[in-house]
Coordinates of C-alpha atoms in Angstrom, one line a residue:
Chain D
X1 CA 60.3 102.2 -17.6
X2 CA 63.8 101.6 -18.4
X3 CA 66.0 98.5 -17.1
X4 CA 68.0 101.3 -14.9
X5 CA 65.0 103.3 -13.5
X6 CA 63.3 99.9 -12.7
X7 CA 65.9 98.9 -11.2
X8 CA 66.0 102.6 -9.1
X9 CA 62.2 102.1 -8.4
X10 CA 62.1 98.5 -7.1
X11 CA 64.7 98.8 -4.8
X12 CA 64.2 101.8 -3.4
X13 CA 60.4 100.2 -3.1
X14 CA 61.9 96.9 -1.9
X15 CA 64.1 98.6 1.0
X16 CA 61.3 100.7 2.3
X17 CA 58.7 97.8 2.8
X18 CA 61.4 95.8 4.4
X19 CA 62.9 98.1 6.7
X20 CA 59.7 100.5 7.3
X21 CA 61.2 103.6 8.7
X22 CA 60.6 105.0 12.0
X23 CA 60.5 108.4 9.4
X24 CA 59.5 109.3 5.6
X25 CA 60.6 112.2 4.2
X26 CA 58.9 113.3 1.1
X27 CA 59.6 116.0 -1.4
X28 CA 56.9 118.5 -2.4
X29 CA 56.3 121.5 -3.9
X30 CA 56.6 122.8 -7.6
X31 CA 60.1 123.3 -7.3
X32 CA 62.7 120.7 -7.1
X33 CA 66.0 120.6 -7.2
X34 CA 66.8 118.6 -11.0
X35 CA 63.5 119.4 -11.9
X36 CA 63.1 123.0 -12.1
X37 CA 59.3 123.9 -12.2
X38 CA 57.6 120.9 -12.6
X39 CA 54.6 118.9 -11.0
X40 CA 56.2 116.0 -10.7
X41 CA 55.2 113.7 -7.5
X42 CA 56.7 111.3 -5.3
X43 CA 53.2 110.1 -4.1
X44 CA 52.2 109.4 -7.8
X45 CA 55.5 107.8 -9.1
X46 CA 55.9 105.8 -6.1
X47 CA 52.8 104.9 -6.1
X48 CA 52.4 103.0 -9.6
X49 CA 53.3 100.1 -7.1
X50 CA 51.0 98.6 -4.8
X51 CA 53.7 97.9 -2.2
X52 CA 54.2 101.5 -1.8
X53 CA 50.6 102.7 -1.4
X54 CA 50.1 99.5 1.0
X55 CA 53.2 100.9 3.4
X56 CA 51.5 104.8 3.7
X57 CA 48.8 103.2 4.7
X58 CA 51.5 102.4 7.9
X59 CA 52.7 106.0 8.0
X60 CA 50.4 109.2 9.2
X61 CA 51.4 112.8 8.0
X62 CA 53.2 114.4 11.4
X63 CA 54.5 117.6 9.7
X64 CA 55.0 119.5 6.6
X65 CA 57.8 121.8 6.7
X66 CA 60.3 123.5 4.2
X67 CA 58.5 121.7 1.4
X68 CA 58.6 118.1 2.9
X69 CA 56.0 115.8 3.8
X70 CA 57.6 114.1 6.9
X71 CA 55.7 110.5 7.7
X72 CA 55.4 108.9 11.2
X73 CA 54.9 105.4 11.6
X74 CA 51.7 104.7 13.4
Chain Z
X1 CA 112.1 148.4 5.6
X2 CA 113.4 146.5 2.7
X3 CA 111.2 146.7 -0.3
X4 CA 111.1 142.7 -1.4
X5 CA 109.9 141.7 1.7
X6 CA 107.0 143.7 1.1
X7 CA 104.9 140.6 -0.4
X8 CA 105.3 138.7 2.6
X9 CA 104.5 141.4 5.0
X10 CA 101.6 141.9 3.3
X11 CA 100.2 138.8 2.2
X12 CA 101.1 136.4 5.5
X13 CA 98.3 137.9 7.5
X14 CA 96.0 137.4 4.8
X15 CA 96.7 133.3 4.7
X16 CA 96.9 133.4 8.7
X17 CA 93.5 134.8 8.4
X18 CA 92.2 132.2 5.4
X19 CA 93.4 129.5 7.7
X20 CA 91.5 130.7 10.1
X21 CA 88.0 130.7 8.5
X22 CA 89.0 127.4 7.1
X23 CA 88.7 126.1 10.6
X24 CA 85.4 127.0 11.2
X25 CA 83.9 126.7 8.0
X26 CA 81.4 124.5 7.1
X27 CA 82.5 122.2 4.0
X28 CA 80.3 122.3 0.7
X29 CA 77.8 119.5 0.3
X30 CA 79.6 117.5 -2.5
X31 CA 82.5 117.2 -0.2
X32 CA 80.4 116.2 2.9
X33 CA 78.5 114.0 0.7
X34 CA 81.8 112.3 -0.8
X35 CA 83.2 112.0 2.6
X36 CA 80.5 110.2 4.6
X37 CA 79.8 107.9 1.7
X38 CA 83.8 106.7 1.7
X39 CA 83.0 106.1 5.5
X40 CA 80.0 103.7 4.4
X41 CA 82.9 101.8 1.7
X42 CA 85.2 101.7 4.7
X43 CA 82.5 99.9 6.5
X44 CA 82.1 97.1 3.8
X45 CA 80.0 98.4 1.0
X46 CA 80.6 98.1 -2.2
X47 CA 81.2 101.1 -4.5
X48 CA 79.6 101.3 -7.7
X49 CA 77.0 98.2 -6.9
X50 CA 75.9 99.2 -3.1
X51 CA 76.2 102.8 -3.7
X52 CA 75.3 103.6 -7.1
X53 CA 76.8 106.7 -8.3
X54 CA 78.6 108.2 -11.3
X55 CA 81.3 110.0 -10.0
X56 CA 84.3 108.7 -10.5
X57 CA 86.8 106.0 -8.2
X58 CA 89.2 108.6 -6.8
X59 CA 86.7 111.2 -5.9
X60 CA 85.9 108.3 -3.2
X61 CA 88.9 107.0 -2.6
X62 CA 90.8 110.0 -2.1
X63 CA 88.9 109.6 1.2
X64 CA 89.6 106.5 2.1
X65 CA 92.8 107.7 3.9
X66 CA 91.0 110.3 6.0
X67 CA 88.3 108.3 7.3
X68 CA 90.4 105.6 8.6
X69 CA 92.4 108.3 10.1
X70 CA 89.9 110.1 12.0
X71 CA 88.5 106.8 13.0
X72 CA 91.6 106.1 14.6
X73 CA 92.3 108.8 16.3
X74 CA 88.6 109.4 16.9
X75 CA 88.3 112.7 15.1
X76 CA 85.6 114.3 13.0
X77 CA 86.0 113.6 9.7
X78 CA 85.4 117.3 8.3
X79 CA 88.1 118.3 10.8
X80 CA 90.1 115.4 9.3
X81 CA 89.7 116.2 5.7
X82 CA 90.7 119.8 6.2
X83 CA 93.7 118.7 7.9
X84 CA 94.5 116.6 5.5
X85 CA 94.3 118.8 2.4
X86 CA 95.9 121.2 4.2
X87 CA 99.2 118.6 4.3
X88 CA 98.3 118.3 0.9
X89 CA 98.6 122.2 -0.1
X90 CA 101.9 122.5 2.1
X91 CA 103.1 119.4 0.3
X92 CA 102.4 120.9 -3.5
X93 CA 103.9 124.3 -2.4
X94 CA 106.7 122.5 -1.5
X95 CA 107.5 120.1 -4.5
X96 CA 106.4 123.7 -5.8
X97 CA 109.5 125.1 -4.5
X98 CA 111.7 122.4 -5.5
X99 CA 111.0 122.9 -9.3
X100 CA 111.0 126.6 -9.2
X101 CA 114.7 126.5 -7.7
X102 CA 115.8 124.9 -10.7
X103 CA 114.4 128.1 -12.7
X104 CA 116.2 131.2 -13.5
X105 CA 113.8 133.2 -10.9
X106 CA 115.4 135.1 -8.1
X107 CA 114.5 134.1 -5.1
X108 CA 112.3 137.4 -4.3
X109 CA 110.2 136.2 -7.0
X110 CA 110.3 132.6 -6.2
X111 CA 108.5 133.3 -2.7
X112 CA 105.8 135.8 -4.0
X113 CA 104.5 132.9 -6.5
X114 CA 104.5 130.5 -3.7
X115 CA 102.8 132.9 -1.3
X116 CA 100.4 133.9 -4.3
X117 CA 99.7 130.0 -4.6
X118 CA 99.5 129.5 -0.5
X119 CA 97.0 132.3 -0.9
X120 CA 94.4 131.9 -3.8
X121 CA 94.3 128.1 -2.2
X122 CA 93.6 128.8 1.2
X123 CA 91.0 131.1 0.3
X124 CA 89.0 129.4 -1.8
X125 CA 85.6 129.5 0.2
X126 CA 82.6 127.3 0.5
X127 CA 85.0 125.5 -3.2
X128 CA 87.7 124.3 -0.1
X129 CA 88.2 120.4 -1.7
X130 CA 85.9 120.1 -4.1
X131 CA 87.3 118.3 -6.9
X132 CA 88.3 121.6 -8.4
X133 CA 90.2 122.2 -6.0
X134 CA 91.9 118.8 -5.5
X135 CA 92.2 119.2 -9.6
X136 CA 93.8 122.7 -9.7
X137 CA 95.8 121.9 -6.4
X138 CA 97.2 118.8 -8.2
X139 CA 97.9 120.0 -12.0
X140 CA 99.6 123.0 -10.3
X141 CA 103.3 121.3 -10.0
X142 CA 102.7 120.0 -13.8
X143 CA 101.5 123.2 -15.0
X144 CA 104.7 125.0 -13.2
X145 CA 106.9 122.3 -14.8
X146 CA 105.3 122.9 -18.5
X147 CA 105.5 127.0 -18.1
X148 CA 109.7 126.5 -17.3
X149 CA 110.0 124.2 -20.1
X150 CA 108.4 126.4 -22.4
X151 CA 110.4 130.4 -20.9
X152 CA 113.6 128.7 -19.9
X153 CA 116.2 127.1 -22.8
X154 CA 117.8 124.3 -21.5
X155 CA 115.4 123.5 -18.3
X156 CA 116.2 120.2 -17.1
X157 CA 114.8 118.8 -13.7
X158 CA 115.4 116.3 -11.9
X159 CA 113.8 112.9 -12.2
X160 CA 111.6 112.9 -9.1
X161 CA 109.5 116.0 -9.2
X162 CA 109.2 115.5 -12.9
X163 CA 107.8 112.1 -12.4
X164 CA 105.5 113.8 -9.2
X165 CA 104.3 116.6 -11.1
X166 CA 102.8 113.9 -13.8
X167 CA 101.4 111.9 -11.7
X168 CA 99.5 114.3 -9.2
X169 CA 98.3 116.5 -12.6
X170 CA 96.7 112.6 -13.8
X171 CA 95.3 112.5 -10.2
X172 CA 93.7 115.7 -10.4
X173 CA 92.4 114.7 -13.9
X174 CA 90.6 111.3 -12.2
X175 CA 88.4 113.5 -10.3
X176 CA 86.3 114.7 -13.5
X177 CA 87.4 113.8 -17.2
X178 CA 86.5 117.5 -18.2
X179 CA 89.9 118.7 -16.7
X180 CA 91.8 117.2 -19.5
X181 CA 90.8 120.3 -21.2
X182 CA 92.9 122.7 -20.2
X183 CA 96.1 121.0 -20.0
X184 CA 95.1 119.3 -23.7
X185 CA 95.2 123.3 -24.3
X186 CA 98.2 123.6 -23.0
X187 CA 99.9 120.6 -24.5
X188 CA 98.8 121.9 -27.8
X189 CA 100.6 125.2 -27.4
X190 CA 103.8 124.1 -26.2
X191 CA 103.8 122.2 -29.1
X192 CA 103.2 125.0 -31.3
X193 CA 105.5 127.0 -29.6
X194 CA 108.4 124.3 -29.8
X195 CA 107.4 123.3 -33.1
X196 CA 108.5 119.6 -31.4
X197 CA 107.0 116.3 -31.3
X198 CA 109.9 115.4 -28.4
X199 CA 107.8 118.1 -26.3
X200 CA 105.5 115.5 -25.6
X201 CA 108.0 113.0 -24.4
X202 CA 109.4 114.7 -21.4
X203 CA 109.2 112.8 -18.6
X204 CA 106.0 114.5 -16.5
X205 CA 104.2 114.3 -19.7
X206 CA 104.7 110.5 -19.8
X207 CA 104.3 110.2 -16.7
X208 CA 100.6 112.0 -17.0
X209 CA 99.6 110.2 -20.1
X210 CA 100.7 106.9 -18.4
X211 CA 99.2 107.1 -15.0
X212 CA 96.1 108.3 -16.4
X213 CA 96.0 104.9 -18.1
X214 CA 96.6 103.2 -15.1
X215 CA 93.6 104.8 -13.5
X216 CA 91.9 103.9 -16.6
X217 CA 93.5 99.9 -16.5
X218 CA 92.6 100.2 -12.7
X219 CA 89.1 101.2 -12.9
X220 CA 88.0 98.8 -15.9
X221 CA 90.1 95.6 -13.6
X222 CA 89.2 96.1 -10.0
X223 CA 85.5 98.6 -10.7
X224 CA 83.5 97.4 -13.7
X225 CA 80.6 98.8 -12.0
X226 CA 82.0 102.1 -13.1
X227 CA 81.0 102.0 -16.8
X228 CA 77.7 100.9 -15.8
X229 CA 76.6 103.9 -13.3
X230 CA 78.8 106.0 -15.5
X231 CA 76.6 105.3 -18.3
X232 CA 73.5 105.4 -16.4
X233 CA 74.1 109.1 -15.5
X234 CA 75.8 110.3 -18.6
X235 CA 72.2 109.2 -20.3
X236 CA 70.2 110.8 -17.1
X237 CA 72.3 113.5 -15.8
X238 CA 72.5 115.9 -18.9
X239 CA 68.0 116.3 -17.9
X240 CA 69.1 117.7 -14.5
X241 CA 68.1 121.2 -13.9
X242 CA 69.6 124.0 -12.1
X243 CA 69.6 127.7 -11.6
X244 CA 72.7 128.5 -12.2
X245 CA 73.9 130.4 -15.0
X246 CA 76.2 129.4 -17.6
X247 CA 77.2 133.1 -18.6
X248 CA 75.5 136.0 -16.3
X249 CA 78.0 135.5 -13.7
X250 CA 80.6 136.7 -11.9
X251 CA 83.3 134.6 -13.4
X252 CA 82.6 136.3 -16.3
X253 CA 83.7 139.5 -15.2
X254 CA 87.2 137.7 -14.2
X255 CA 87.4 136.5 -17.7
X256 CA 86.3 139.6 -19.2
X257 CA 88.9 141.6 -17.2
X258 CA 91.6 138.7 -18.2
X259 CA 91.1 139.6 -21.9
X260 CA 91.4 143.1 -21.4
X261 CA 94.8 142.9 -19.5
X262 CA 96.0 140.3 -22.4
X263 CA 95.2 142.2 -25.0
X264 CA 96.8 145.5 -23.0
X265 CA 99.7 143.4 -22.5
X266 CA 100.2 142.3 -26.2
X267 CA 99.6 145.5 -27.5
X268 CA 102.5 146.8 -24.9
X269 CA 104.4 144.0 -26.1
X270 CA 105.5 143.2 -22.5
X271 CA 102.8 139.7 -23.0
X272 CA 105.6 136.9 -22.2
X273 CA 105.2 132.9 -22.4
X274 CA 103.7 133.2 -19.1
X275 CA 101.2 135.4 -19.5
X276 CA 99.9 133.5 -23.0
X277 CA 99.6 130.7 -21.2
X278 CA 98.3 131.6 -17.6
X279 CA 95.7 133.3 -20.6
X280 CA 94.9 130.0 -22.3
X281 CA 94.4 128.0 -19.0
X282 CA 91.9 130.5 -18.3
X283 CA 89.8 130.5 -21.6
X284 CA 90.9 126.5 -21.3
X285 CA 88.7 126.4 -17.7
X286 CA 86.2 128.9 -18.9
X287 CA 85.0 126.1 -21.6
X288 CA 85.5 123.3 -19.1
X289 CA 83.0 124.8 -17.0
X290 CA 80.5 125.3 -20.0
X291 CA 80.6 122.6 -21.5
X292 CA 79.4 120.8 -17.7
X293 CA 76.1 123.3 -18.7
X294 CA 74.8 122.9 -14.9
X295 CA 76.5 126.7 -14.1
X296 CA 77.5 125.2 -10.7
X297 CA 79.8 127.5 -8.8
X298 CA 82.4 125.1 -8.2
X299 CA 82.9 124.5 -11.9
X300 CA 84.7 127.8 -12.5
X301 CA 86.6 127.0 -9.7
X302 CA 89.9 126.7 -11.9
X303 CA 88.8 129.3 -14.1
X304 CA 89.0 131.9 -10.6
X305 CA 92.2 130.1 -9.5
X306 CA 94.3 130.9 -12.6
X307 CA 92.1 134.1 -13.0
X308 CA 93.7 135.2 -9.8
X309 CA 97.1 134.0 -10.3
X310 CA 97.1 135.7 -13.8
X311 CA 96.0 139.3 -12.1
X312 CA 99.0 138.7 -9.1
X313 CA 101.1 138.8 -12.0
X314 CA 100.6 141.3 -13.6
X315 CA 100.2 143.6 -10.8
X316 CA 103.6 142.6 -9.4
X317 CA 104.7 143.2 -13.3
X318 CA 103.0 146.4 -13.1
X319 CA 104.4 147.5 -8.9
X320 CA 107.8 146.4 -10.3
X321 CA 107.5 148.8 -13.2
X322 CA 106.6 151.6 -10.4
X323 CA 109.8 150.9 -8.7
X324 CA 111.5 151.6 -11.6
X325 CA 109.4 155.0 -12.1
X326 CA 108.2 153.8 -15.7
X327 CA 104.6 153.6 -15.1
X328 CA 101.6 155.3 -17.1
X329 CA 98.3 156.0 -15.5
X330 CA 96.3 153.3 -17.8
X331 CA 98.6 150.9 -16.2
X332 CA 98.3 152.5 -12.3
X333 CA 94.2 152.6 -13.6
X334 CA 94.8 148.6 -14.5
X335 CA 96.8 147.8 -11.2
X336 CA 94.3 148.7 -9.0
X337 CA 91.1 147.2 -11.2
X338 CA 93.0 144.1 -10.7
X339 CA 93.9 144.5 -7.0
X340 CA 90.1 145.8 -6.5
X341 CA 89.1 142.5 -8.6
X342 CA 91.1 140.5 -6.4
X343 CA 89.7 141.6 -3.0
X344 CA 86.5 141.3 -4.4
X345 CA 86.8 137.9 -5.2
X346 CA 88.4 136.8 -2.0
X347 CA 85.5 138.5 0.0
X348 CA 82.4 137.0 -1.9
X349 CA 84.1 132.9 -1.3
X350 CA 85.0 133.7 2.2
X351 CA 81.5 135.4 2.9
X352 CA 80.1 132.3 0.8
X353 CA 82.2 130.5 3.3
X354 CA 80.7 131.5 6.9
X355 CA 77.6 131.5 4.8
X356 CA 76.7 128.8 3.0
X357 CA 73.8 127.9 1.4
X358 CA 72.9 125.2 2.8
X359 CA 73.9 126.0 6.3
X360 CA 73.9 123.3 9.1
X361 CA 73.8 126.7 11.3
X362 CA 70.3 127.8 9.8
X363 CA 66.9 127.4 11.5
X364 CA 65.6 124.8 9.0
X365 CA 68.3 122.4 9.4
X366 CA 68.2 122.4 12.9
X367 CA 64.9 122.1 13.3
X368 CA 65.1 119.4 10.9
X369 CA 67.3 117.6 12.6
X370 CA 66.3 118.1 16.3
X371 CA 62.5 116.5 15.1
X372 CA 64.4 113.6 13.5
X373 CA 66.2 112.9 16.9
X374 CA 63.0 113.4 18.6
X375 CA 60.9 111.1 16.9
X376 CA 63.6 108.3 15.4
X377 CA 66.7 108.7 17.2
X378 CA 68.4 105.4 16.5
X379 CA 66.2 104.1 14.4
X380 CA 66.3 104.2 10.4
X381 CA 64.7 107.2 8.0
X382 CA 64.5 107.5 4.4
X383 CA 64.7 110.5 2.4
X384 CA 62.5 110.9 -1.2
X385 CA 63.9 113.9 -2.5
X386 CA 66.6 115.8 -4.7
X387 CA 67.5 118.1 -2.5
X388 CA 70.9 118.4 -2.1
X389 CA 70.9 119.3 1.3
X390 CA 74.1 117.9 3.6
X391 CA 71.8 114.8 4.2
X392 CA 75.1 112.7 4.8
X393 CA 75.8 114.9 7.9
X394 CA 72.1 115.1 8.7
X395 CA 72.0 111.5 9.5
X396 CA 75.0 112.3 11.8
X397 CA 73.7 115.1 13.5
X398 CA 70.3 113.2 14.1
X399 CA 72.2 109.9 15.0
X400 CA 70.0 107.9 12.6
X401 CA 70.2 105.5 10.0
X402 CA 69.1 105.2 5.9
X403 CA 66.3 102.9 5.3
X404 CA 67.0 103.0 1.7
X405 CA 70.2 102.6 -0.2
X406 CA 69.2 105.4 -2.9
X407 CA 69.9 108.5 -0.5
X408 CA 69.1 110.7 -3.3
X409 CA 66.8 110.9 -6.3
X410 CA 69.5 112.6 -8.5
X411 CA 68.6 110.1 -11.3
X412 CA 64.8 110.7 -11.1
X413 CA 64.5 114.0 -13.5
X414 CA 66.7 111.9 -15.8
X415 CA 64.4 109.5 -15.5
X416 CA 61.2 111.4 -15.8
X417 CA 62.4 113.9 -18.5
X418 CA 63.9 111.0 -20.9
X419 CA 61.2 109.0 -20.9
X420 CA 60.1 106.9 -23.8
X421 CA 57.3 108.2 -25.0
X422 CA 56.3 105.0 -26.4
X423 CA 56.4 103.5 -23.0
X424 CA 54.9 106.7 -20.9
X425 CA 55.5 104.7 -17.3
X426 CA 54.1 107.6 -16.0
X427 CA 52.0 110.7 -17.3
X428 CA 53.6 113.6 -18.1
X429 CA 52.8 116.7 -15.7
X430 CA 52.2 119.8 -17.3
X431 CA 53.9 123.2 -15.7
X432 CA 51.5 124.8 -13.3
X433 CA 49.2 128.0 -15.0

């Protein structure tokens, strides 16, 4: 990972542990915007850190609409 | 009723109307998006280290103004910004006004090209402020200036507006280095035509050249952070994706149709300075837009501006000719392909503007947003996506605040598509079968 996208990553991993919010929304489906037609997942890039799969474990799955996940706090 | 008055009787309605749907028109994303992250520098952050980004300082702080002024006086700050470049456009039309009077125009033509101007920048659509608006709104003066210089012998001008008209045009250049282009184009043709190195030491052109250097001296003294996020999406950005095509457009037609009338002109031999140059800004902005390769609508913004001010030309060129009973029916046939062109254009940005895309009016969005305020009204969210949706008025609308300071994932295809294969942080996903 370059010094730039690491730097992305961690703190966008850094300010969701510290601020937990009361929502998550998460991008799905095959199409995304930058992307084009691609697989690419949140769940799996974010989750190459531990932190992040530790805070889901926070957060159940309270809709999935227009192509988001949206998270709830338990 | 008398026949030169015919423009205005015409056309005023038209603007009344443009103003009109300006009101209630939703403003595009970018602008949104520029707008409520100016409030969060008003508020203390820091651009370019707090909000990382890679557009440039003046696209920001062209803001700064109108959120303290709608803070103030405790307006909305969409309501605010169109107010504001509204003042703006009356202000250019007049500075307009003040270096066309020093022209050898009559006044009859003098008020069509304003009204043209007042209309082509009212209705814009959804584009309303983008920074190819601000850009073309700005160069406009300049570009005025320039076009005298080069028709009328003799043209001199007074200090001020010349000054002005530089200064604005390196304004409108600040928002995006790609609209150097087309007045580099120009510059290069008034040279050729003057056959003059003193061409380039007129006093707007000085006074371009030098406050664009200033901006530069600015940035690099007060905004190192700049270079840094400029360079972190000039490597990233160029992997962003889009659907929007670089050719197979409408815009394309305009240029098309643009060619046919130059080369109809030329042929006639009735193609003046004007006309060759209203023609190069056009190719000039066609290129521009290109060479962005994203296809964005708003990046043929200034190609449709002087598209449209080149057609009003020539069909005033053309009804003048009428008047005078020398017409041909290639040239009626032409008039009204233009006029038709014209209309055409107006209607599909103004439709674009009660309709947006990405409409704060459509089900999804408010839906969206009334959950939000259900389940985390005052309390912070955070947004994984690259979805370009107005997220910066979502929060608004949904009275909530960001968990996170990266708001969107812009960078992330960057990220994922230029990958070091050596490192492979993540695995490669493969397009669905």
């Amino acid at each position: 990972m370059s010094k730039y996208e690491y730097e992305f990553f961690d703190s966008t991993i850094k300010d969701l542990v510290v601020s937990t919010p009361e929502l998550i929304f998460i991008q799905t489906g095959y199409y995304k915007a930058g992307f084009g037609l691609s697989t690419f997942d949140y769940y799996e890039y974010l989750s190459q850190d531990i932190r992040f799969v530790d805070l889901l474990k926070q957060y159940d799955l309270l809709r999935k609409m227009y192509e988001l996940d949206i998270l709830i706090k338990k | 009723m008398r026949k030169d008055l015919l423009p205005i009787v015409i056309l005023t309605p038209i603007i009344i109307i443009g103003f009109f749907i300006l009101y209630f028109q939703q403003l595009h994303t970018d602008v949104l998006y520029f707008l409520y992250w100016t409030e969060r520098v008003v508020d203390g952050a820091r651009l370019y280290v707090d909000i990382k980004d890679i557009n440039t300082p003046i696209t920001f702080y062209f803001n700064y103004p109108i959120i303290l002024v709608a803070k103030f006086l405790g307006l909305s700050v969409e309501l605010t910004f169109k107010v504001f470049v509204v003042n703006l456009l009356f202000g250019i039309i007049f500075l307009c006004k003040k270096i066309l009077s020093y022209s050898a125009l009559s006044s009859k033509n003098m008020i069509y090209i304003l009204l043209v101007l007042l209309l082509v920048f009212t209705l814009s659509g959804w584009d309303f402020g983008q920074r190819e608006y601000l850009f073309s709104l700005l160069a406009t003066p300049f570009v005025m200036v320039r076009i005298i210089y080069v028709v009328q012998k003799n043209f001199k001008l007074p200090i001020w507006p010349s000054l002005l008209s530089g200064l604005l045009a390196a304004c409108g250049v600040g928002f995006k280095p790609y609209f150097v282009l087309p007045l580099l184009v120009l510059e290069i043709y008034i040279f050729l035509v003057k056959r003059n190195i003193r061409t380039f030491f007129r006093k707007e052109c000085l006074s371009l050249v030098f406050s664009i250097i200033f901006q530069i001296a600015v940035i690099l003294w007060f905004l190192p952070g700049y270079l840094e996020n400029f360079l972190i999406g000039l490597q990233n950005y160029p992997y962003y994706v889009t659907q929007g095509h670089l050719f197979l457009r409408f815009e394309t037609l305009l240029l098309i149709v643009s060619v046919v009338i130059f080369f109809y002109e030329y042929k006639k031999g009735i193609s003046g300075q004007t006309s060759r140059i209203l023609f190069l800004l056009i190719l000039a902005s066609w290129v521009a837009g290109i060479i962005q390769t994203k296809g964005f609508p708003q990046h043929y913004l200034p190609l449709r501006f002087v598209s449209l001010f080149y057609f009003s030309s020539a069909i005033y060129r053309s009804l003048g000719s009428r008047i005078r009973n020398d017409t041909t029916i290639t040239k009626d046939f032409l008039t009204s392909l233009l006029l038709s062109l014209m209309l055409l254009t107006f209607w599909i940005q103004e439709t674009k503007a009660l309709n947006p895309p990405l409409s704060v009016s459509s089900t999804e969005y408010k839906l969206l947003v009334s959950l939000t305020k259900e389940k985390a009204e005052n309390q912070k969210i955070a947004l994984i996506s690259t979805s370009f949706y107005p997220v910066v008025l979502f929060v608004h609308d949904a009275n909530v605040g960001w968990a996170t300071r990266n708001t969107n994932f812009w960078l992330v295809p960057g990220f994922y598509k230029n990958v070091d294969s050596r490192e492979k942080p993540f695995p490669y996903h493969n397009l669905p079968k």
